[in-house]
Coordinates of C-alpha atoms in Angstrom, one line a residue:
M1 CA -19.7 15.6 26.7
E2 CA -22.7 14.7 29.0
Q3 CA -25.1 17.0 30.6
Q4 CA -24.5 17.9 34.3
L5 CA -26.0 15.2 36.5
P6 CA -27.2 15.5 40.1
E7 CA -24.1 13.9 41.8
T8 CA -25.9 14.2 45.2
H9 CA -28.3 11.5 44.0
T10 CA -25.5 9.1 43.2
E11 CA -25.9 5.7 44.8
Q12 CA -22.2 5.1 45.5
F13 CA -20.3 2.5 47.5
D14 CA -16.7 2.2 48.6
I15 CA -14.6 -0.6 47.1
D16 CA -13.1 -2.5 50.0
Q17 CA -9.8 -4.5 49.9
V18 CA -11.6 -7.8 49.2
A19 CA -13.4 -6.2 46.2
K20 CA -10.2 -4.6 44.9
E21 CA -8.3 -8.0 45.0
W22 CA -11.2 -9.8 43.3
I23 CA -11.6 -7.1 40.6
Q24 CA -7.9 -7.2 39.9
N25 CA -8.1 -11.0 39.4
Q26 CA -10.9 -10.5 36.9
V27 CA -9.0 -7.9 35.0
D28 CA -5.8 -10.0 34.9
A29 CA -7.7 -13.0 33.6
E30 CA -9.5 -10.9 30.9
V31 CA -6.2 -9.2 29.8
K32 CA -4.6 -12.7 29.5
R33 CA -7.5 -14.0 27.6
V34 CA -7.5 -11.2 25.1
R35 CA -3.7 -11.4 24.7
D36 CA -3.8 -15.1 24.2
A37 CA -6.2 -14.5 21.4
G38 CA -3.5 -12.4 19.7
S39 CA -5.0 -9.0 20.5
S40 CA -4.2 -6.2 23.0
V41 CA -6.0 -4.2 25.6
L42 CA -4.8 -1.6 28.2
P43 CA -6.4 -2.0 31.6
F44 CA -7.6 0.9 33.8
K45 CA -8.1 0.8 37.5
I46 CA -11.2 2.4 39.1
I47 CA -11.3 4.9 41.9
N48 CA -15.0 4.4 42.7
C49 CA -18.3 3.8 40.9
G50 CA -22.0 4.1 41.5
I51 CA -25.4 4.6 40.0
V52 CA -26.8 7.9 39.0
P53 CA -30.6 7.9 38.6
N54 CA -32.1 9.4 35.4
F55 CA -35.7 10.5 35.7
E56 CA -35.9 12.1 32.2
K57 CA -37.9 9.3 30.6
K58 CA -41.1 7.6 31.7
T59 CA -39.2 4.7 33.3
A60 CA -36.4 5.7 35.7
R61 CA -33.1 4.5 34.4
A62 CA -29.6 3.9 35.8
I63 CA -26.6 5.8 34.6
N64 CA -23.5 3.8 35.5
R65 CA -21.0 6.2 36.9
I66 CA -17.3 5.1 36.8
E67 CA -14.4 7.2 38.0
L68 CA -11.2 5.9 36.4
D69 CA -7.7 6.2 37.8
T70 CA -6.3 7.6 34.6
N71 CA -5.5 10.9 32.8
V72 CA -6.7 9.6 29.5
D73 CA -9.3 11.9 27.9
V74 CA -12.5 9.9 28.4
S75 CA -14.4 12.3 26.1
K76 CA -12.5 10.6 23.2
V77 CA -14.4 7.3 23.8
E78 CA -16.3 6.3 20.7
Q79 CA -17.7 2.9 21.6
V80 CA -18.4 0.9 24.8
M81 CA -18.6 -2.9 24.9
V82 CA -20.0 -4.8 27.8
S83 CA -19.0 -8.3 28.7
P84 CA -21.5 -10.9 30.0
I85 CA -22.5 -10.2 33.6
T86 CA -20.8 -12.1 36.4
S87 CA -22.2 -12.3 40.0
Y88 CA -20.0 -10.8 42.7
P89 CA -19.4 -13.6 45.2
H90 CA -18.5 -11.5 48.3
K91 CA -21.7 -9.3 48.6
P92 CA -25.2 -10.2 47.7
G93 CA -27.0 -8.0 45.1
F94 CA -23.8 -7.0 43.2
S95 CA -22.6 -7.9 39.8
Y96 CA -19.5 -7.3 37.7
V97 CA -18.7 -6.7 34.0
N98 CA -15.6 -5.7 32.0
L99 CA -16.0 -2.7 29.8
I100 CA -14.0 -2.2 26.6
L101 CA -13.6 1.5 25.8
V102 CA -12.7 2.1 22.1
T103 CA -11.1 5.4 21.0
K104 CA -9.3 6.2 17.7
Q105 CA -6.2 4.6 19.2
P106 CA -5.4 1.1 17.8
V107 CA -5.5 -0.5 21.3
P108 CA -8.7 -0.3 23.3
F109 CA -8.9 0.2 27.1
L110 CA -10.4 -2.2 29.6
A111 CA -12.3 -0.8 32.6
P112 CA -13.7 -3.0 35.4
Y113 CA -17.1 -2.2 36.8
L114 CA -18.7 -3.5 40.0
F115 CA -22.3 -2.4 40.4
Q116 CA -25.4 -2.9 42.6
N117 CA -28.4 -4.6 41.1
N118 CA -32.0 -3.3 41.5
V119 CA -31.1 0.0 43.0
K120 CA -34.1 1.6 44.7
V121 CA -34.4 5.4 44.8
I122 CA -37.1 8.0 45.5
Q123 CA -38.4 9.4 42.2
P124 CA -39.3 13.1 42.7
E125 CA -42.7 14.4 42.0
K126 CA -43.4 15.0 38.3
E127 CA -45.6 17.7 36.8
Q128 CA -47.2 16.9 33.5
E129 CA -48.7 19.6 31.3
G130 CA -52.4 19.2 31.1
R131 CA -52.4 16.0 33.2
K132 CA -52.2 15.0 36.8
T133 CA -49.0 15.4 38.8
I134 CA -47.2 12.1 39.4
P135 CA -46.4 11.9 43.1
S136 CA -43.0 11.1 44.5
K137 CA -42.5 7.4 45.0
E138 CA -39.9 4.7 45.4
V139 CA -38.8 3.1 42.2
T140 CA -36.3 0.5 41.0
L141 CA -33.9 1.8 38.4
K142 CA -33.8 0.0 35.1
N143 CA -30.2 -0.9 34.4
D144 CA -29.6 -2.5 31.0
L145 CA -25.9 -1.3 31.0
R146 CA -26.5 1.1 28.1
E147 CA -26.0 4.4 30.0
F148 CA -22.5 5.4 31.2
L149 CA -20.8 8.3 32.8
F150 CA -17.0 8.2 32.8
I151 CA -14.8 10.5 34.8
N152 CA -11.0 10.6 34.8
K153 CA -8.5 11.9 37.4
R154 CA -8.6 15.4 35.9
G155 CA -12.3 15.6 36.3
V156 CA -13.0 15.2 32.5
R157 CA -16.5 13.7 32.2
A158 CA -18.1 11.9 29.3
R159 CA -21.6 10.6 29.0
F160 CA -22.1 7.6 26.7
T161 CA -25.2 5.8 25.5
I162 CA -25.3 2.5 23.6
H163 CA -28.1 3.0 21.1
S164 CA -30.4 0.2 20.1
Y165 CA -31.2 1.8 16.7
H166 CA -28.2 0.3 14.9
D167 CA -29.8 -3.2 14.7
G168 CA -32.9 -1.9 13.1
I169 CA -31.3 0.3 10.5
L170 CA -28.9 -2.4 9.4
N171 CA -31.6 -5.0 9.2
R172 CA -33.7 -2.7 7.0
Q173 CA -30.7 -2.1 4.8
F174 CA -30.2 -5.9 4.5
D175 CA -33.8 -6.6 3.7
A176 CA -33.7 -4.2 0.8
T177 CA -30.8 -5.9 -1.0
P178 CA -31.0 -8.4 -3.9
F179 CA -29.3 -11.0 -1.7
A180 CA -32.1 -10.9 0.9
E181 CA -34.6 -11.9 -1.8
Q182 CA -32.6 -15.1 -2.7
Q183 CA -31.0 -15.9 0.6
T184 CA -33.0 -19.2 1.0
Q185 CA -31.5 -20.4 -2.3
R186 CA -27.8 -19.7 -1.4
Q187 CA -25.4 -20.6 1.4
P188 CA -22.4 -18.4 0.8
V189 CA -19.3 -19.2 2.8
E190 CA -17.3 -16.1 2.0
L191 CA -18.2 -12.4 2.6
A192 CA -16.2 -10.3 0.1
I193 CA -16.3 -6.5 0.9
F194 CA -15.1 -3.9 -1.5
D195 CA -14.6 -0.3 -0.5
F196 CA -15.6 2.2 -3.1
D197 CA -13.6 5.4 -2.9
S198 CA -10.0 5.0 -4.1
T199 CA -10.3 1.3 -4.0
L200 CA -12.8 0.2 -6.7
F201 CA -13.2 3.8 -8.0
Y202 CA -10.7 6.6 -8.4
S203 CA -12.6 9.2 -6.6
P204 CA -11.6 12.8 -7.2
L205 CA -10.2 14.8 -4.3
L206 CA -9.0 18.3 -3.8
S207 CA -5.5 18.7 -5.2
P208 CA -2.8 20.2 -3.0
T209 CA -1.3 21.9 -6.1
L210 CA -4.4 24.1 -6.2
W211 CA -5.9 24.5 -2.7
H212 CA -4.6 25.8 0.6
P213 CA -4.9 23.3 3.5
T214 CA -7.3 25.6 5.3
L215 CA -9.6 25.5 2.4
V216 CA -9.4 21.7 2.0
H217 CA -10.1 21.4 5.7
A218 CA -13.1 23.7 5.4
L219 CA -14.5 21.9 2.3
T220 CA -14.2 18.5 3.9
T221 CA -15.7 19.5 7.2
E222 CA -19.3 18.5 7.4
N223 CA -21.8 21.4 7.4
F224 CA -19.2 24.1 7.2
L225 CA -19.2 25.0 3.5
G226 CA -22.1 22.9 2.4
P227 CA -22.6 19.3 3.5
G228 CA -18.9 18.5 3.3
W229 CA -16.9 16.9 0.4
W230 CA -17.8 13.3 1.3
R231 CA -21.5 14.1 1.7
D232 CA -21.7 16.4 -1.3
I233 CA -23.0 14.8 -4.5
R234 CA -21.0 17.4 -6.5
S235 CA -17.9 15.4 -5.5
L236 CA -19.0 12.6 -7.8
E237 CA -20.7 14.7 -10.5
L238 CA -18.0 14.4 -13.1
G239 CA -20.0 15.7 -16.1
D240 CA -22.1 14.2 -18.9
Q241 CA -19.1 13.2 -21.0
V242 CA -17.6 11.1 -18.2
E243 CA -20.9 9.5 -17.5
A244 CA -21.5 8.7 -21.2
S245 CA -18.1 6.9 -21.2
N246 CA -19.3 4.8 -18.2
W247 CA -16.7 6.6 -16.1
E248 CA -13.9 5.3 -18.2
G249 CA -10.4 5.7 -16.7
F250 CA -11.9 6.1 -13.2
W251 CA -12.0 2.4 -12.3
N252 CA -9.2 0.4 -10.7
P253 CA -8.8 -2.4 -13.3
H254 CA -7.1 -4.8 -10.8
I255 CA -9.8 -4.5 -8.1
L256 CA -12.5 -4.4 -10.8
Q257 CA -11.4 -7.8 -12.0
Q258 CA -11.4 -9.2 -8.5
A259 CA -14.9 -7.9 -7.9
Q260 CA -16.1 -9.5 -11.2
E261 CA -14.6 -12.8 -10.2
S262 CA -16.2 -12.6 -6.8
I263 CA -19.6 -11.8 -8.2
K264 CA -19.5 -14.9 -10.4
D265 CA -18.9 -17.2 -7.5
P266 CA -22.2 -18.3 -5.9
K267 CA -20.3 -19.3 -2.7
V268 CA -19.3 -15.6 -2.3
L269 CA -21.6 -12.9 -1.0
T270 CA -20.1 -9.8 -2.7
V271 CA -20.7 -6.4 -1.3
V272 CA -19.8 -2.8 -2.0
L273 CA -19.4 -1.1 1.4
T274 CA -18.9 2.6 1.6
G275 CA -19.1 5.4 4.0
R276 CA -20.8 7.5 1.4
R277 CA -24.3 8.3 2.7
V278 CA -27.4 6.9 1.2
H279 CA -28.6 10.5 0.9
P280 CA -27.6 11.7 -1.6
F281 CA -25.3 9.1 -3.2
N282 CA -28.1 6.5 -3.8
K283 CA -28.8 8.7 -6.8
V284 CA -25.4 8.0 -8.4
V285 CA -23.3 5.2 -6.9
P286 CA -25.6 2.3 -8.0
R287 CA -25.8 3.9 -11.5
M288 CA -22.0 3.9 -11.7
L289 CA -21.7 0.3 -10.7
T290 CA -24.4 -0.8 -13.2
A291 CA -22.5 1.0 -16.0
Q292 CA -19.7 -1.6 -15.4
N293 CA -22.2 -4.5 -15.3
L294 CA -21.3 -5.0 -11.6
Q295 CA -24.2 -6.9 -10.1
F296 CA -23.2 -6.9 -6.5
D297 CA -25.3 -8.9 -4.0
M298 CA -25.4 -5.8 -1.9
V299 CA -24.5 -2.2 -2.5
C300 CA -24.4 -0.7 1.0
M301 CA -23.8 2.9 1.6
R302 CA -23.9 4.3 5.1
P303 CA -27.6 4.2 5.8
D304 CA -27.9 7.0 8.4
P305 CA -29.8 9.1 8.5
E306 CA -32.6 7.1 6.9
I307 CA -34.6 10.3 6.6
E308 CA -32.6 13.1 4.8
H309 CA -31.4 15.9 7.2
D310 CA -32.0 13.8 10.3
P311 CA -29.0 13.3 12.7
S312 CA -26.5 10.5 12.1
V313 CA -26.8 7.2 14.0
F314 CA -23.3 5.8 13.6
N315 CA -20.3 7.6 15.1
S316 CA -18.1 7.1 12.1
T317 CA -17.6 5.2 8.9
M318 CA -15.5 2.6 10.8
D319 CA -18.4 2.3 13.3
F320 CA -20.8 1.6 10.5
K321 CA -18.6 -0.9 8.6
Q322 CA -17.8 -3.0 11.7
A323 CA -21.4 -3.0 12.8
F324 CA -22.3 -4.1 9.2
I325 CA -19.9 -7.0 9.3
L326 CA -21.3 -8.2 12.7
N327 CA -24.8 -7.9 11.4
M328 CA -23.9 -10.0 8.3
L329 CA -22.3 -12.7 10.4
N330 CA -25.5 -12.9 12.4
K331 CA -27.9 -12.8 9.4
V332 CA -25.9 -15.3 7.2
P333 CA -24.7 -18.1 9.5
S334 CA -23.1 -20.0 6.6
L335 CA -20.3 -17.5 6.3
E336 CA -16.8 -18.8 7.3
R337 CA -14.5 -16.2 5.7
V338 CA -14.4 -12.4 5.4
V339 CA -12.2 -10.8 2.7
M340 CA -11.9 -7.0 2.5
W341 CA -10.3 -4.5 0.1
D342 CA -9.6 -1.0 1.5
D343 CA -7.3 1.9 0.6
R344 CA -6.7 3.5 4.0
F345 CA -3.9 1.7 5.8
H346 CA -5.1 2.8 9.3
H347 CA -8.5 1.3 8.4
V348 CA -6.8 -1.9 7.2
K349 CA -5.0 -2.2 10.5
R350 CA -8.2 -1.6 12.5
F351 CA -10.1 -4.1 10.4
R352 CA -7.4 -6.7 10.9
T353 CA -7.6 -6.3 14.7
F354 CA -11.4 -6.3 14.6
L355 CA -11.6 -9.5 12.5
D356 CA -8.9 -11.2 14.6
H357 CA -11.1 -10.8 17.6
L358 CA -13.8 -12.7 15.8
R359 CA -11.7 -15.7 15.5
N360 CA -11.8 -16.3 19.3
P361 CA -14.7 -18.6 20.0
S362 CA -15.4 -17.0 23.4
L363 CA -16.1 -13.6 21.8
S364 CA -19.5 -12.5 20.7
R365 CA -20.0 -11.9 17.0
A366 CA -23.5 -10.4 17.0
P367 CA -24.4 -6.9 15.8
H368 CA -25.1 -4.5 18.6
K369 CA -25.2 -0.9 19.4
S370 CA -21.5 0.0 19.4
Q371 CA -18.6 -0.4 17.0
H372 CA -16.6 -3.2 18.5
Q373 CA -19.3 -5.6 19.8
H374 CA -17.1 -8.4 18.4
L375 CA -15.7 -8.5 22.0
Y376 CA -18.9 -8.4 24.1
N377 CA -22.6 -8.4 23.6
H378 CA -25.7 -8.0 25.7
N379 CA -27.9 -10.2 23.6
K380 CA -27.4 -13.8 24.7
N381 CA -29.3 -15.3 21.8
H382 CA -26.9 -13.6 19.4
Y383 CA -24.0 -14.6 21.6
N384 CA -24.8 -18.3 21.5
R385 CA -25.7 -18.5 17.9
H386 CA -22.1 -18.1 16.8
S387 CA -20.3 -19.7 19.7
S388 CA -19.6 -22.7 17.5
V389 CA -17.4 -20.8 15.1
T390 CA -13.8 -21.4 16.2
S391 CA -10.5 -20.0 15.3
S392 CA -9.7 -23.1 13.3
D393 CA -12.6 -22.8 10.8
Y394 CA -13.0 -19.0 10.7
R395 CA -10.7 -17.0 8.4
F396 CA -10.3 -13.4 7.3
K397 CA -8.1 -11.3 5.0
V398 CA -7.9 -7.6 4.7
N399 CA -6.2 -6.4 1.4
Y400 CA -4.5 -3.1 1.4
V401 CA -5.2 -1.2 -1.9
H402 CA -2.8 1.6 -2.7
G403 CA -5.2 4.6 -3.2
I404 CA -4.9 6.1 -6.7
R405 CA -6.3 9.4 -7.7
P406 CA -8.0 10.0 -11.1
R407 CA -6.3 12.1 -13.8
Y408 CA -5.6 15.7 -12.9
N409 CA -8.6 17.9 -13.8
P410 CA -8.0 21.4 -12.3
E411 CA -10.9 22.9 -14.4
W412 CA -13.4 20.4 -12.9
E413 CA -12.1 21.1 -9.3
K414 CA -12.3 24.8 -9.8
S415 CA -15.9 24.5 -11.1
V416 CA -17.0 22.4 -8.1
V417 CA -15.3 24.6 -5.5
N418 CA -16.8 27.7 -7.0
S419 CA -20.2 26.0 -6.9
I420 CA -19.8 25.1 -3.2
L421 CA -18.7 28.7 -2.3
E422 CA -21.4 30.3 -4.3
G423 CA -23.7 32.2 -2.0
S424 CA -21.4 31.9 1.0
T425 CA -19.6 34.7 2.7
Y426 CA -16.3 33.3 1.5
S427 CA -14.3 34.1 -1.6
L428 CA -11.2 32.6 -3.1
V429 CA -7.9 34.5 -2.7
P430 CA -4.3 33.5 -3.2
M431 CA -2.7 32.6 0.2
P432 CA 1.0 32.0 0.9
S433 CA 1.7 28.4 1.5
S434 CA 5.4 27.8 0.8
T435 CA 8.7 29.7 0.3
V436 CA 10.1 29.2 -3.2
I437 CA 12.2 30.6 -6.0
S438 CA 10.0 31.4 -8.9
L439 CA 11.8 30.6 -12.2
S440 CA 11.6 32.9 -15.2
Q441 CA 9.5 31.5 -18.1
E442 CA 12.6 31.1 -20.2
S443 CA 14.2 29.0 -17.5
V444 CA 11.0 26.8 -17.2
E445 CA 11.0 26.0 -20.9
K446 CA 14.7 25.4 -21.0
V447 CA 14.7 22.9 -18.1
K448 CA 11.7 21.1 -19.7
T449 CA 13.6 20.7 -22.9
L450 CA 16.8 19.4 -21.2
F451 CA 15.0 16.9 -19.0
P452 CA 12.3 15.0 -20.9
Y453 CA 10.3 12.4 -18.9
K454 CA 8.3 9.6 -20.4
I455 CA 4.8 9.4 -19.1
H456 CA 3.1 6.0 -19.4
I457 CA -0.3 7.3 -20.6
E458 CA -1.6 3.7 -21.0
K459 CA -1.9 3.5 -17.2
T460 CA -5.1 4.4 -15.5
G461 CA -5.4 6.9 -12.7
E462 CA -3.2 9.9 -11.9
L463 CA -0.1 10.6 -13.9
P464 CA 2.8 12.9 -13.3
I465 CA 2.3 16.4 -14.7
Y466 CA 5.0 19.0 -15.6
F467 CA 5.2 21.9 -13.2
G468 CA 8.9 22.8 -13.1
N469 CA 8.5 26.5 -12.2
K470 CA 9.6 26.6 -8.6
V471 CA 12.6 25.7 -6.5
V472 CA 11.3 24.8 -3.0
L473 CA 13.1 26.5 -0.1
A474 CA 10.5 25.5 2.5
N475 CA 7.1 23.8 2.4
K476 CA 5.6 26.6 4.5
E477 CA 5.5 30.3 4.5
L478 CA 8.6 31.4 6.4
P479 CA 8.6 34.6 8.3
R480 CA 10.3 37.3 6.1
K481 CA 13.2 37.6 8.5
K482 CA 14.0 33.9 8.1
V483 CA 13.8 33.7 4.3
P484 CA 17.2 32.7 3.0
L485 CA 19.2 34.0 0.0
G486 CA 18.6 37.7 0.7
G487 CA 14.9 37.5 1.4
I488 CA 11.7 37.9 -0.7
G489 CA 12.2 39.6 -4.0
T490 CA 15.9 38.7 -4.3
Q491 CA 17.0 37.8 -7.9
V492 CA 19.1 34.6 -7.9
D493 CA 21.2 32.4 -10.1
I494 CA 20.5 28.6 -10.0
K495 CA 22.9 25.8 -10.9
L496 CA 21.7 22.3 -11.6
H497 CA 23.4 19.7 -9.3
S498 CA 21.6 16.3 -9.5
V499 CA 18.7 14.6 -11.2
S500 CA 16.4 11.9 -9.9
C501 CA 16.0 8.5 -11.5
Y502 CA 14.2 8.7 -14.8
K503 CA 12.5 5.3 -14.1
S504 CA 10.6 6.5 -11.1
S505 CA 6.8 6.3 -11.6
H506 CA 6.4 9.2 -9.2
G507 CA 8.0 11.8 -11.5
L508 CA 11.3 13.6 -12.0
Q509 CA 13.0 16.4 -10.1
L510 CA 16.4 18.2 -9.8
L511 CA 18.6 19.3 -6.9
V512 CA 20.0 22.8 -7.3
T513 CA 22.3 25.2 -5.6
V514 CA 21.6 28.9 -5.4
S515 CA 23.5 32.2 -5.4
K516 CA 22.5 35.8 -5.4
E517 CA 22.5 37.0 -8.9
G518 CA 26.0 37.8 -10.3
L519 CA 27.9 36.8 -7.1
D520 CA 28.9 33.3 -8.0
Q521 CA 28.6 32.2 -4.3
Y522 CA 26.5 29.2 -4.4
S523 CA 24.8 27.6 -1.4
E524 CA 26.1 24.4 0.2
E525 CA 22.5 23.4 0.7
K526 CA 20.8 21.8 -2.2
Y527 CA 17.2 22.6 -2.9
P528 CA 14.6 20.5 -4.8
L529 CA 13.2 21.7 -8.2
P530 CA 10.3 19.3 -8.9
L531 CA 9.7 18.9 -12.6
Y532 CA 7.2 16.1 -13.1
F533 CA 5.1 14.8 -10.2
K534 CA 1.6 13.6 -9.4
P535 CA -0.4 16.5 -8.2
S536 CA -1.7 14.6 -5.1
E537 CA 2.0 14.1 -4.0
R538 CA 2.9 17.8 -3.9
N539 CA 3.3 17.8 -0.2
T540 CA 5.6 14.7 -0.1
V541 CA 7.6 15.1 -3.4
T542 CA 10.3 17.1 -1.5
K543 CA 11.2 14.2 0.8
L544 CA 14.6 13.9 -0.9
E545 CA 15.7 10.7 0.9
E546 CA 13.0 8.8 -1.0
W547 CA 14.6 9.6 -4.4
D548 CA 17.7 8.2 -6.1
W549 CA 20.0 10.9 -7.4
S550 CA 22.8 11.2 -9.9
P551 CA 24.9 14.2 -11.2
T552 CA 23.3 16.1 -14.0
K553 CA 26.5 16.7 -16.0
I554 CA 24.8 19.8 -17.5
D555 CA 26.6 23.1 -16.9
L556 CA 23.7 25.5 -16.9
V557 CA 22.7 28.6 -14.9
I558 CA 19.0 29.5 -14.8
K559 CA 17.3 32.6 -13.3
G560 CA 14.7 33.1 -10.6
K561 CA 13.4 35.2 -7.8
V562 CA 12.8 34.4 -4.1
D563 CA 9.1 34.5 -3.5
Y564 CA 6.2 33.0 -1.7
G565 CA 4.3 30.2 -3.4
H566 CA 0.5 30.7 -3.3
L567 CA -2.5 28.4 -3.2
Q568 CA -6.2 29.3 -3.4
G569 CA -7.7 29.8 0.0
I570 CA -10.8 31.5 1.5
E571 CA -11.4 34.7 3.3
T572 CA -14.7 36.2 4.5
L573 CA -15.9 39.7 3.9
Q574 CA -15.5 41.4 7.2
K575 CA -16.8 44.8 6.2
P576 CA -18.2 46.2 2.9
G577 CA -15.3 46.9 0.6
K578 CA -12.8 45.2 2.9
R579 CA -11.6 41.7 3.2
G580 CA -10.0 39.8 6.0
R581 CA -8.3 36.5 6.1
D582 CA -10.5 33.7 7.3
D583 CA -9.4 32.3 10.6
Q584 CA -9.8 28.6 9.6

């Protein structure tokens, strides 16, 4: 959210009927153009607009104030794109642009903006420490359409600045790569971009069979418990033995082969592009790739901050990756195709939309200060440079890669989590996370013997593991009054009803019915008893409709007790000698 601005100094004008009709025609034409290109945009109407002077810097600047006729939360805007400027024909000294407002939603918004050029205001007197006071004077506000203030109908306000630092940091990153040294000798036509985590490499994550969701959230939140999982080098420190094996078993063989083929082709510029930060992962990621003899043209981690511990420059990994692609299309004009591999499906969809915009010859392709400058760009030299690339000769493909975890290693996870928590005010405690029936040890062993499951250990990545110790009544901690089957602590008998298909690569589980011990009054409802499953799928394994079932044909009663299932979570020491549950 933006700082409070002096609204009394706003240079505002009313939008008359002629202007409203003209603006609507501009919006309609732009919406049609975007939709004809195969993309989507949702138009806003404006209530009013104006210029707010900003005297904070040496040169007085314009903040473009736009009040939108919408309830959409404008504080969620992540990027702003500005179209080329059009002169307003009905009033001298006014110009018009379309603004694309990008949020996390797949479809961006379009806001029209009519503004006055060369706004003159009275700059107040400035006092300078140790220097002469600058007297009040009339100045013309500099307006490069980089400063915006958006307000919705509910009064929610958001200040947005388009930073110019993106270009420099991306160019410095480019210049430091092996490809930059040999660029004059190569004219690649394809840009091949490989994501790192869970695409090229099976990156370890926090298993839902071990950790409570509140702890996972805390560990992955930046600067809450340490730097955050994705910025913590310990998340990739897998031990000397793993490193000595060149991280054997952690590479996706199918993607690895495609990367190797791409690297061999001189017409392909092959890149690893990851949201992992240069600091600290430049110490390990290049070493991991070298261990597999992967000589990428560019290994590009998110470069911000360039100086460790400085603030970030890009708003998100998506912001960085899209800005990177635009910069590459500008730096390497021979490129005609972009091919990507990524494991996050929502990223795949956004990349497809993003690249689809690039196919339209009327859209700018130059790198700029915000995430989606594939639509609009201030820099006319950049805009013209790629205007010759048309939809017929520009192609792209975004490959979805099913994310695979590495082999289950609870000892490593526990060691890393304990290391992260060391020295903090938090300690690990068991926290209720589900409502279950805990099986007796005898029952656990008996079921394991009766229902063997073949694990294909020749496969890489995560494999199903035998758990088989809990019938799941609910994937959450039910209030005690709502716990079925007599409540917590009730001893029960369990009958086996159905078994899932043995051929499933996801694992094996049973459906059971339950009765209070000795009553022989079994429930109509059938509950899952997961036997083998991949630890990362713990939260989805009980989606029974996704499994194929058949009768067990085994007349067996096993024993258990209604209980809460627990996972490791965090709590903080509230007082010496006492503990209270953390409020995360």
